[in-house]
Amino acid sequence: MGYIEAVGIIIANPECEDVRSLEGTAPTKKPCVPIIAVPTTSGTAAEVTINYVITDVERKRRFVCVDPHDIPVIAVVDPEMMASMPKGLIASTGMDAHTHAIEGYTTKAAWEMTDMFHLKAIKIIFRSLRGAVENTKEGLEGMALGQYTAGMGFSNVGLGIAPSMAHTLGAVYDTPHGVACAMMLPIVMEYSAACTGEKYREIARAMGVANVDAMSQEEYRQAAVEAVRKLSADVGIPSKPPVLKEEDLPFLAESAYADACRPGHSKDTNVEELKGLFRKLM
Ligand SMILES: NC(=O)c1ccc[n+]([C@@H]2O[C@H](COP(=O)([O-])OP(=O)(O)OC[C@H]3O[C@@H](n4cnc5c(N)ncnc54)[C@H](O)[C@@H]3O)[C@@H](O)[C@H]2O)c1
Ligand SMILES: [Zn+2]
């Protein structure tokens, strides 16, 4: 979807044909040519968001473009179009959507309306993803709806550093986006917990954790992180990539810091701390 949106944008805005000038808030003047979007994966919500992602092979970067001009005129979100996905792709794209829901809920700009979308998305995705991986009708329908609902939220407020770090892992090691999100999400949740008030209690509740109201802050935060780790493991995603080299850490951290999703993160970060978070994958 990202590439198609970029093509549609450049047809309407030929002055952006260098592509790199589209990074971040894209300086386009005209809406992209009309797109009818039919997602065949259940993760990105690109059919409904103001974002698209471009891979810059030469510079080993995956960069995010933010532009309301890219929104398709029609989105056909049909779980039957997603039913041919292999298990691993359902799992990874599902964890991409779960990352959107959790980071959208905790991002700095979050507010009541987007909380509504994100909490509902966390709930739907959590109850659907295991079934979707087993190809159940309810599971696939839930994931089609859940990823879309997350997109309706985060497109309005942004995300955080889990996708920033995932974009970088994808660009450098070719790690599939959803797998990289799934690896980063619990690490990032632990790192950011202190800046999220009582939000992890609601995240844990949405994932069906029992008795959250009787838990201390430390307990419900831990429970939320563990529920995410368990979901990811249950759908077969490893917790670490096979290759991650110490000498790559400076580039990885700088690239993640430069990512358009990073400034919205619940906790202010820096290149050194991002290096430390990447190191947890080794
Ligand atoms: N809102 C956004 O703009 C947004 C959000 C998150 C991620 N992204 C970006 O989206 C990209 C990932 O997109 P994706 O997760 O949809 O995967 P993808 O489009 O990269 O597809 C992954 C692979 O699965 C195949 N495939 C797709 N649908 C299939 C189906 N139904 N059956 C069998 N095979 C199928 C594709 O041909 C491809 O080989 C990344 O570049 C990521 O950074 C964008
Ligand atoms: Zn994503």
mmCIF file of C-alpha atoms and ligand atoms in Angstrom:
data_model
loop_
_atom_site.group_PDB
_atom_site.id
_atom_site.type_symbol
_atom_site.label_atom_id
_atom_site.label_comp_id
_atom_site.label_asym_id
_atom_site.label_seq_id
_atom_site.Cartn_x
_atom_site.Cartn_y
_atom_site.Cartn_z
ATOM 1 C CA MET A 1 0.000 0.000 0.000
ATOM 2 C CA GLY A 2 2.759 2.432 0.911
ATOM 3 C CA TYR A 3 4.319 2.322 -2.508
ATOM 4 C CA ILE A 4 0.976 2.729 -4.253
ATOM 5 C CA GLU A 5 0.104 5.741 -2.126
ATOM 6 C CA ALA A 6 3.501 7.268 -2.883
ATOM 7 C CA VAL A 7 2.991 6.701 -6.616
ATOM 8 C CA GLY A 8 -0.443 8.326 -6.403
ATOM 9 C CA ILE A 9 1.025 11.250 -4.488
ATOM 10 C CA ILE A 10 3.865 11.765 -6.966
ATOM 11 C CA ILE A 11 1.557 11.620 -10.014
ATOM 12 C CA ALA A 12 -0.410 14.502 -8.480
ATOM 13 C CA ASN A 13 2.650 16.290 -7.050
ATOM 14 C CA PRO A 14 5.509 15.741 -9.540
ATOM 15 C CA GLU A 15 7.769 18.188 -7.686
ATOM 16 C CA CYS A 16 8.115 15.408 -5.032
ATOM 17 C CA GLU A 17 9.487 12.853 -7.483
ATOM 18 C CA ASP A 18 12.804 12.626 -5.606
ATOM 19 C CA VAL A 19 10.655 10.667 -3.037
ATOM 20 C CA ARG A 20 12.968 11.527 -0.098
ATOM 21 C CA SER A 21 11.386 14.979 0.264
ATOM 22 C CA LEU A 22 8.153 13.191 1.294
ATOM 23 C CA GLU A 23 9.629 12.037 4.637
ATOM 24 C CA GLY A 24 7.853 13.321 7.747
ATOM 25 C CA THR A 25 5.139 15.878 7.109
ATOM 26 C CA ALA A 26 5.081 15.676 3.324
ATOM 27 C CA PRO A 27 5.031 19.066 1.525
ATOM 28 C CA THR A 28 2.413 18.105 -1.083
ATOM 29 C CA LYS A 29 -0.163 20.556 -2.421
ATOM 30 C CA LYS A 30 -2.660 18.226 -4.081
ATOM 31 C CA PRO A 31 -4.501 15.051 -3.072
ATOM 32 C CA CYS A 32 -3.092 11.877 -4.590
ATOM 33 C CA VAL A 33 -4.883 10.395 -7.580
ATOM 34 C CA PRO A 34 -7.973 8.485 -6.358
ATOM 35 C CA ILE A 35 -7.144 5.135 -4.740
ATOM 36 C CA ILE A 36 -9.581 2.325 -3.963
ATOM 37 C CA ALA A 37 -7.745 0.405 -1.249
ATOM 38 C CA VAL A 38 -8.299 -3.317 -0.703
ATOM 39 C CA PRO A 39 -6.024 -4.555 2.092
ATOM 40 C CA THR A 40 -4.889 -8.172 1.794
ATOM 41 C CA THR A 41 -3.092 -8.218 5.168
ATOM 42 C CA SER A 42 -4.552 -7.339 8.566
ATOM 43 C CA GLY A 43 -2.023 -5.001 10.101
ATOM 44 C CA THR A 44 -1.048 -1.652 8.660
ATOM 45 C CA ALA A 45 -4.437 0.074 8.329
ATOM 46 C CA ALA A 46 -2.795 1.975 5.466
ATOM 47 C CA GLU A 47 -6.230 2.099 3.808
ATOM 48 C CA VAL A 48 -7.445 4.556 6.411
ATOM 49 C CA THR A 49 -4.366 6.396 7.686
ATOM 50 C CA ILE A 50 -2.498 9.516 6.670
ATOM 51 C CA ASN A 51 0.736 7.504 6.649
ATOM 52 C CA TYR A 52 2.758 5.484 4.222
ATOM 53 C CA VAL A 53 6.221 3.984 4.523
ATOM 54 C CA ILE A 54 8.979 4.013 1.908
ATOM 55 C CA THR A 55 12.143 1.883 1.917
ATOM 56 C CA ASP A 56 15.282 3.780 0.927
ATOM 57 C CA VAL A 57 17.520 0.873 -0.054
ATOM 58 C CA GLU A 58 20.608 3.048 -0.686
ATOM 59 C CA ARG A 59 20.538 4.681 2.753
ATOM 60 C CA LYS A 60 19.179 1.588 4.540
ATOM 61 C CA ARG A 61 16.222 3.508 5.923
ATOM 62 C CA ARG A 62 12.505 2.951 6.041
ATOM 63 C CA PHE A 63 10.892 6.322 6.393
ATOM 64 C CA VAL A 64 7.390 7.384 7.300
ATOM 65 C CA CYS A 65 5.489 10.001 5.304
ATOM 66 C CA VAL A 66 2.634 11.829 7.007
ATOM 67 C CA ASP A 67 0.153 13.370 4.608
ATOM 68 C CA PRO A 68 -3.655 13.660 4.675
ATOM 69 C CA HIS A 69 -3.474 13.860 0.867
ATOM 70 C CA ASP A 70 -2.740 10.119 0.740
ATOM 71 C CA ILE A 71 -6.036 8.801 2.109
ATOM 72 C CA PRO A 72 -7.799 6.436 -0.310
ATOM 73 C CA VAL A 73 -11.250 7.556 -1.495
ATOM 74 C CA ILE A 74 -12.706 4.102 -0.806
ATOM 75 C CA ALA A 75 -11.464 1.316 1.472
ATOM 76 C CA VAL A 76 -12.831 -2.198 1.037
ATOM 77 C CA VAL A 77 -11.912 -4.001 4.266
ATOM 78 C CA ASP A 78 -12.937 -7.579 3.564
ATOM 79 C CA PRO A 79 -11.571 -10.476 5.656
ATOM 80 C CA GLU A 80 -11.981 -12.813 2.683
ATOM 81 C CA MET A 81 -9.234 -10.868 0.915
ATOM 82 C CA MET A 82 -6.949 -11.705 3.859
ATOM 83 C CA ALA A 83 -7.814 -15.407 4.191
ATOM 84 C CA SER A 84 -4.999 -16.572 1.890
ATOM 85 C CA MET A 85 -2.299 -15.204 4.202
ATOM 86 C CA PRO A 86 0.040 -17.848 5.621
ATOM 87 C CA LYS A 87 0.048 -18.208 9.428
ATOM 88 C CA GLY A 88 3.287 -16.294 9.930
ATOM 89 C CA LEU A 89 1.980 -13.282 8.009
ATOM 90 C CA ILE A 90 -1.293 -13.244 9.962
ATOM 91 C CA ALA A 91 0.738 -13.329 13.183
ATOM 92 C CA SER A 92 3.202 -10.624 12.216
ATOM 93 C CA THR A 93 0.715 -8.210 10.645
ATOM 94 C CA GLY A 94 -1.547 -8.783 13.656
ATOM 95 C CA MET A 95 1.229 -7.760 16.021
ATOM 96 C CA ASP A 96 1.801 -4.676 13.854
ATOM 97 C CA ALA A 97 -1.850 -3.759 14.454
ATOM 98 C CA HIS A 98 -1.533 -4.508 18.189
ATOM 99 C CA THR A 99 1.498 -2.211 18.340
ATOM 100 C CA HIS A 100 -0.509 0.550 16.659
ATOM 101 C CA ALA A 101 -3.312 0.117 19.185
ATOM 102 C CA ILE A 102 -1.064 0.157 22.262
ATOM 103 C CA GLU A 103 1.289 2.903 21.105
ATOM 104 C CA GLY A 104 -1.620 4.980 19.783
ATOM 105 C CA TYR A 105 -3.240 4.707 23.213
ATOM 106 C CA THR A 106 -0.103 5.847 25.024
ATOM 107 C CA THR A 107 1.233 8.412 22.538
ATOM 108 C CA LYS A 108 1.592 12.012 23.774
ATOM 109 C CA ALA A 109 -1.291 13.394 21.695
ATOM 110 C CA ALA A 110 -3.801 10.692 22.738
ATOM 111 C CA TRP A 111 -7.203 11.949 23.935
ATOM 112 C CA GLU A 112 -10.664 10.609 24.715
ATOM 113 C CA MET A 113 -11.774 10.020 21.121
ATOM 114 C CA THR A 114 -8.635 8.161 20.052
ATOM 115 C CA ASP A 115 -8.550 6.255 23.373
ATOM 116 C CA MET A 116 -11.942 4.900 22.378
ATOM 117 C CA PHE A 117 -10.571 3.506 19.098
ATOM 118 C CA HIS A 118 -7.355 2.186 20.601
ATOM 119 C CA LEU A 119 -8.851 0.425 23.623
ATOM 120 C CA LYS A 120 -11.462 -1.204 21.444
ATOM 121 C CA ALA A 121 -8.771 -2.226 18.952
ATOM 122 C CA ILE A 122 -6.608 -3.774 21.708
ATOM 123 C CA LYS A 123 -9.624 -5.769 22.849
ATOM 124 C CA ILE A 124 -10.616 -6.978 19.375
ATOM 125 C CA ILE A 125 -7.064 -7.818 18.290
ATOM 126 C CA PHE A 126 -6.244 -9.637 21.520
ATOM 127 C CA ARG A 127 -9.343 -11.810 21.329
ATOM 128 C CA SER A 128 -8.965 -12.465 17.563
ATOM 129 C CA LEU A 129 -5.311 -12.942 16.693
ATOM 130 C CA ARG A 130 -4.813 -16.489 17.996
ATOM 131 C CA GLY A 131 -7.940 -17.620 16.147
ATOM 132 C CA ALA A 132 -6.940 -15.774 12.975
ATOM 133 C CA VAL A 133 -3.632 -17.648 12.943
ATOM 134 C CA GLU A 134 -5.696 -20.857 13.036
ATOM 135 C CA ASN A 135 -7.724 -19.457 10.120
ATOM 136 C CA THR A 136 -11.044 -19.241 11.990
ATOM 137 C CA LYS A 137 -13.728 -17.028 10.452
ATOM 138 C CA GLU A 138 -14.207 -15.056 13.706
ATOM 139 C CA GLY A 139 -10.461 -14.579 14.056
ATOM 140 C CA LEU A 140 -9.957 -13.260 10.525
ATOM 141 C CA GLU A 141 -13.015 -10.992 10.776
ATOM 142 C CA GLY A 142 -11.813 -9.693 14.114
ATOM 143 C CA MET A 143 -8.364 -8.892 12.761
ATOM 144 C CA ALA A 144 -9.765 -7.071 9.718
ATOM 145 C CA LEU A 145 -11.868 -4.933 12.052
ATOM 146 C CA GLY A 146 -9.254 -4.583 14.783
ATOM 147 C CA GLN A 147 -6.457 -3.343 12.523
ATOM 148 C CA TYR A 148 -8.857 -0.869 10.888
ATOM 149 C CA THR A 149 -10.109 0.391 14.264
ATOM 150 C CA ALA A 150 -6.508 0.928 15.413
ATOM 151 C CA GLY A 151 -5.857 2.918 12.221
ATOM 152 C CA MET A 152 -8.867 5.149 12.870
ATOM 153 C CA GLY A 153 -7.167 6.029 16.146
ATOM 154 C CA PHE A 154 -3.459 6.382 15.422
ATOM 155 C CA SER A 155 -3.924 8.241 12.149
ATOM 156 C CA ASN A 156 -5.217 11.122 14.302
ATOM 157 C CA VAL A 157 -2.521 11.138 16.988
ATOM 158 C CA GLY A 158 0.582 9.232 15.908
ATOM 159 C CA LEU A 159 2.491 6.391 17.564
ATOM 160 C CA GLY A 160 5.837 6.042 19.324
ATOM 161 C CA ILE A 161 9.258 4.431 19.220
ATOM 162 C CA ALA A 162 8.271 0.764 18.750
ATOM 163 C CA PRO A 163 7.474 1.379 15.056
ATOM 164 C CA SER A 164 10.486 3.719 14.759
ATOM 165 C CA MET A 165 12.766 0.915 15.907
ATOM 166 C CA ALA A 166 10.881 -1.617 13.766
ATOM 167 C CA HIS A 167 11.315 0.517 10.628
ATOM 168 C CA THR A 168 15.049 0.559 11.266
ATOM 169 C CA LEU A 169 15.287 -3.213 11.880
ATOM 170 C CA GLY A 170 13.346 -3.756 8.660
ATOM 171 C CA ALA A 171 15.631 -1.487 6.646
ATOM 172 C CA VAL A 172 18.903 -2.921 7.992
ATOM 173 C CA TYR A 173 18.119 -6.638 8.493
ATOM 174 C CA ASP A 174 14.979 -7.038 6.387
ATOM 175 C CA THR A 175 13.039 -8.125 9.489
ATOM 176 C CA PRO A 176 9.333 -8.199 8.529
ATOM 177 C CA HIS A 177 7.666 -5.084 9.932
ATOM 178 C CA GLY A 178 5.190 -6.876 12.202
ATOM 179 C CA VAL A 179 7.849 -9.240 13.565
ATOM 180 C CA ALA A 180 10.069 -6.264 14.415
ATOM 181 C CA CYS A 181 7.112 -4.482 16.081
ATOM 182 C CA ALA A 182 6.332 -7.588 18.128
ATOM 183 C CA MET A 183 9.955 -7.824 19.288
ATOM 184 C CA MET A 184 10.155 -4.168 20.266
ATOM 185 C CA LEU A 185 6.728 -3.669 21.827
ATOM 186 C CA PRO A 186 7.228 -5.354 25.256
ATOM 187 C CA ILE A 187 10.730 -3.879 25.586
ATOM 188 C CA VAL A 188 9.408 -0.411 24.781
ATOM 189 C CA MET A 189 6.407 -0.862 27.099
ATOM 190 C CA GLU A 190 8.724 -1.668 30.027
ATOM 191 C CA TYR A 191 10.938 1.308 29.210
ATOM 192 C CA SER A 192 8.027 3.763 29.003
ATOM 193 C CA ALA A 193 5.786 2.505 31.826
ATOM 194 C CA ALA A 194 6.591 5.368 34.221
ATOM 195 C CA CYS A 195 5.256 7.913 31.689
ATOM 196 C CA THR A 196 1.894 6.251 31.105
ATOM 197 C CA GLY A 197 -0.063 6.948 34.314
ATOM 198 C CA GLU A 198 -2.819 4.366 34.720
ATOM 199 C CA LYS A 199 -2.999 3.458 31.041
ATOM 200 C CA TYR A 200 -1.418 0.010 31.385
ATOM 201 C CA ARG A 201 -4.276 -0.973 33.709
ATOM 202 C CA GLU A 202 -6.721 -0.288 30.868
ATOM 203 C CA ILE A 203 -4.453 -2.071 28.373
ATOM 204 C CA ALA A 204 -4.295 -5.114 30.681
ATOM 205 C CA ARG A 205 -8.086 -4.990 31.181
ATOM 206 C CA ALA A 206 -8.642 -4.834 27.397
ATOM 207 C CA MET A 207 -6.466 -7.945 27.069
ATOM 208 C CA GLY A 208 -8.660 -9.798 29.546
ATOM 209 C CA VAL A 209 -6.283 -9.738 32.541
ATOM 210 C CA ALA A 210 -8.386 -10.538 35.632
ATOM 211 C CA ASN A 211 -8.622 -8.404 38.803
ATOM 212 C CA VAL A 212 -6.701 -5.419 37.447
ATOM 213 C CA ASP A 213 -8.468 -3.117 39.925
ATOM 214 C CA ALA A 214 -6.979 -5.047 42.821
ATOM 215 C CA MET A 215 -3.452 -4.764 41.444
ATOM 216 C CA SER A 216 -0.745 -2.278 42.394
ATOM 217 C CA GLN A 217 0.587 -0.032 39.636
ATOM 218 C CA GLU A 218 3.679 -2.196 39.339
ATOM 219 C CA GLU A 219 1.564 -5.339 39.082
ATOM 220 C CA TYR A 220 -0.800 -4.124 36.368
ATOM 221 C CA ARG A 221 2.067 -2.670 34.364
ATOM 222 C CA GLN A 222 3.878 -5.993 34.533
ATOM 223 C CA ALA A 223 0.660 -7.845 33.652
ATOM 224 C CA ALA A 224 0.126 -5.712 30.539
ATOM 225 C CA VAL A 225 3.666 -6.332 29.302
ATOM 226 C CA GLU A 226 3.439 -10.066 30.009
ATOM 227 C CA ALA A 227 0.101 -10.402 28.181
ATOM 228 C CA VAL A 228 1.686 -8.809 25.096
ATOM 229 C CA ARG A 229 4.740 -11.116 25.335
ATOM 230 C CA LYS A 230 2.512 -14.161 25.672
ATOM 231 C CA LEU A 231 0.323 -13.227 22.695
ATOM 232 C CA SER A 232 3.381 -12.763 20.536
ATOM 233 C CA ALA A 233 4.881 -16.102 21.640
ATOM 234 C CA ASP A 234 1.544 -17.917 21.242
ATOM 235 C CA VAL A 235 1.319 -16.851 17.588
ATOM 236 C CA GLY A 236 4.855 -18.059 16.982
ATOM 237 C CA ILE A 237 6.903 -14.865 16.824
ATOM 238 C CA PRO A 238 10.456 -15.131 18.222
ATOM 239 C CA SER A 239 11.479 -12.512 20.813
ATOM 240 C CA LYS A 240 14.821 -11.691 19.167
ATOM 241 C CA PRO A 241 16.120 -11.362 15.586
ATOM 242 C CA PRO A 242 18.875 -13.805 14.588
ATOM 243 C CA VAL A 243 21.362 -11.070 13.705
ATOM 244 C CA LEU A 244 22.019 -7.874 15.591
ATOM 245 C CA LYS A 245 25.568 -6.645 15.813
ATOM 246 C CA GLU A 246 27.051 -4.271 18.383
ATOM 247 C CA GLU A 247 28.717 -2.264 15.589
ATOM 248 C CA ASP A 248 25.300 -1.612 14.012
ATOM 249 C CA LEU A 249 23.854 -0.044 17.174
ATOM 250 C CA PRO A 250 24.875 3.595 16.510
ATOM 251 C CA PHE A 251 23.251 3.577 13.048
ATOM 252 C CA LEU A 252 20.165 1.733 14.299
ATOM 253 C CA ALA A 253 19.663 4.168 17.178
ATOM 254 C CA GLU A 254 20.259 7.297 15.104
ATOM 255 C CA SER A 255 17.931 6.092 12.391
ATOM 256 C CA ALA A 256 15.176 5.238 14.886
ATOM 257 C CA TYR A 257 15.642 8.640 16.547
ATOM 258 C CA ALA A 258 15.158 10.366 13.164
ATOM 259 C CA ASP A 259 11.917 8.435 12.502
ATOM 260 C CA ALA A 260 8.707 10.474 12.245
ATOM 261 C CA CYS A 261 6.912 8.318 14.861
ATOM 262 C CA ARG A 262 9.511 8.962 17.592
ATOM 263 C CA PRO A 263 8.574 12.487 18.795
ATOM 264 C CA GLY A 264 5.085 11.341 19.784
ATOM 265 C CA HIS A 265 6.378 8.674 22.155
ATOM 266 C CA SER A 266 5.079 8.739 25.729
ATOM 267 C CA LYS A 267 8.604 9.016 27.121
ATOM 268 C CA ASP A 268 11.182 11.436 25.729
ATOM 269 C CA THR A 269 14.141 9.429 24.534
ATOM 270 C CA ASN A 270 17.622 9.904 23.071
ATOM 271 C CA VAL A 271 20.069 8.030 20.867
ATOM 272 C CA GLU A 272 21.928 6.455 23.826
ATOM 273 C CA GLU A 273 18.741 5.073 25.356
ATOM 274 C CA LEU A 274 17.581 3.750 21.985
ATOM 275 C CA LYS A 275 20.918 1.933 21.678
ATOM 276 C CA GLY A 276 20.224 0.322 25.042
ATOM 277 C CA LEU A 277 16.783 -0.798 23.893
ATOM 278 C CA PHE A 278 18.186 -2.352 20.696
ATOM 279 C CA ARG A 279 20.851 -4.082 22.820
ATOM 280 C CA LYS A 280 18.065 -5.925 24.679
ATOM 281 C CA LEU A 281 17.435 -7.820 21.422
ATOM 282 C CA MET A 282 20.931 -9.362 21.475
HETATM 283 N N1 LIG B 1 -0.398 3.053 8.092
HETATM 284 C C1 LIG B 1 0.721 2.815 7.460
HETATM 285 O O1 LIG B 1 1.054 3.466 6.526
HETATM 286 C C2 LIG B 1 1.604 1.680 7.882
HETATM 287 C C3 LIG B 1 1.472 1.150 9.158
HETATM 288 C C4 LIG B 1 2.276 0.084 9.501
HETATM 289 C C5 LIG B 1 3.183 -0.443 8.601
HETATM 290 N N2 LIG B 1 3.315 0.118 7.372
HETATM 291 C C6 LIG B 1 4.276 -0.416 6.385
HETATM 292 O O2 LIG B 1 3.615 -1.431 5.647
HETATM 293 C C7 LIG B 1 4.582 -2.381 5.186
HETATM 294 C C8 LIG B 1 4.125 -3.800 5.541
HETATM 295 O O3 LIG B 1 2.892 -4.079 4.934
HETATM 296 P P1 LIG B 1 2.130 -5.456 5.193
HETATM 297 O O4 LIG B 1 2.327 -5.855 6.607
HETATM 298 O O5 LIG B 1 0.734 -5.295 4.683
HETATM 299 O O6 LIG B 1 2.920 -6.522 4.348
HETATM 300 P P2 LIG B 1 3.402 -6.493 2.811
HETATM 301 O O7 LIG B 1 2.474 -5.699 1.967
HETATM 302 O O8 LIG B 1 4.853 -6.144 2.834
HETATM 303 O O9 LIG B 1 3.216 -8.020 2.442
HETATM 304 C C9 LIG B 1 4.078 -9.012 2.962
HETATM 305 C C10 LIG B 1 4.157 -10.165 1.970
HETATM 306 O O10 LIG B 1 2.935 -10.923 2.011
HETATM 307 C C11 LIG B 1 2.367 -11.051 0.709
HETATM 308 N N3 LIG B 1 0.892 -11.019 0.880
HETATM 309 C C12 LIG B 1 0.129 -9.929 1.118
HETATM 310 N N4 LIG B 1 -1.170 -10.289 1.262
HETATM 311 C C13 LIG B 1 -1.237 -11.638 1.106
HETATM 312 C C14 LIG B 1 -2.302 -12.595 1.134
HETATM 313 N N5 LIG B 1 -3.572 -12.241 1.379
HETATM 314 N N6 LIG B 1 -1.991 -13.894 0.903
HETATM 315 C C15 LIG B 1 -0.709 -14.289 0.694
HETATM 316 N N7 LIG B 1 0.335 -13.427 0.661
HETATM 317 C C16 LIG B 1 0.084 -12.111 0.862
HETATM 318 C C17 LIG B 1 2.932 -9.883 -0.074
HETATM 319 O O11 LIG B 1 2.964 -10.169 -1.450
HETATM 320 C C18 LIG B 1 4.340 -9.756 0.514
HETATM 321 O O12 LIG B 1 5.226 -10.666 -0.047
HETATM 322 C C19 LIG B 1 5.889 -2.016 5.855
HETATM 323 O O13 LIG B 1 6.660 -1.300 4.928
HETATM 324 C C20 LIG B 1 5.469 -1.120 6.981
HETATM 325 O O14 LIG B 1 6.472 -0.226 7.363
HETATM 326 C C21 LIG B 1 2.522 1.155 6.993
HETATM 327 ZN ZN ZN B 2 3.237 -0.586 11.879
#
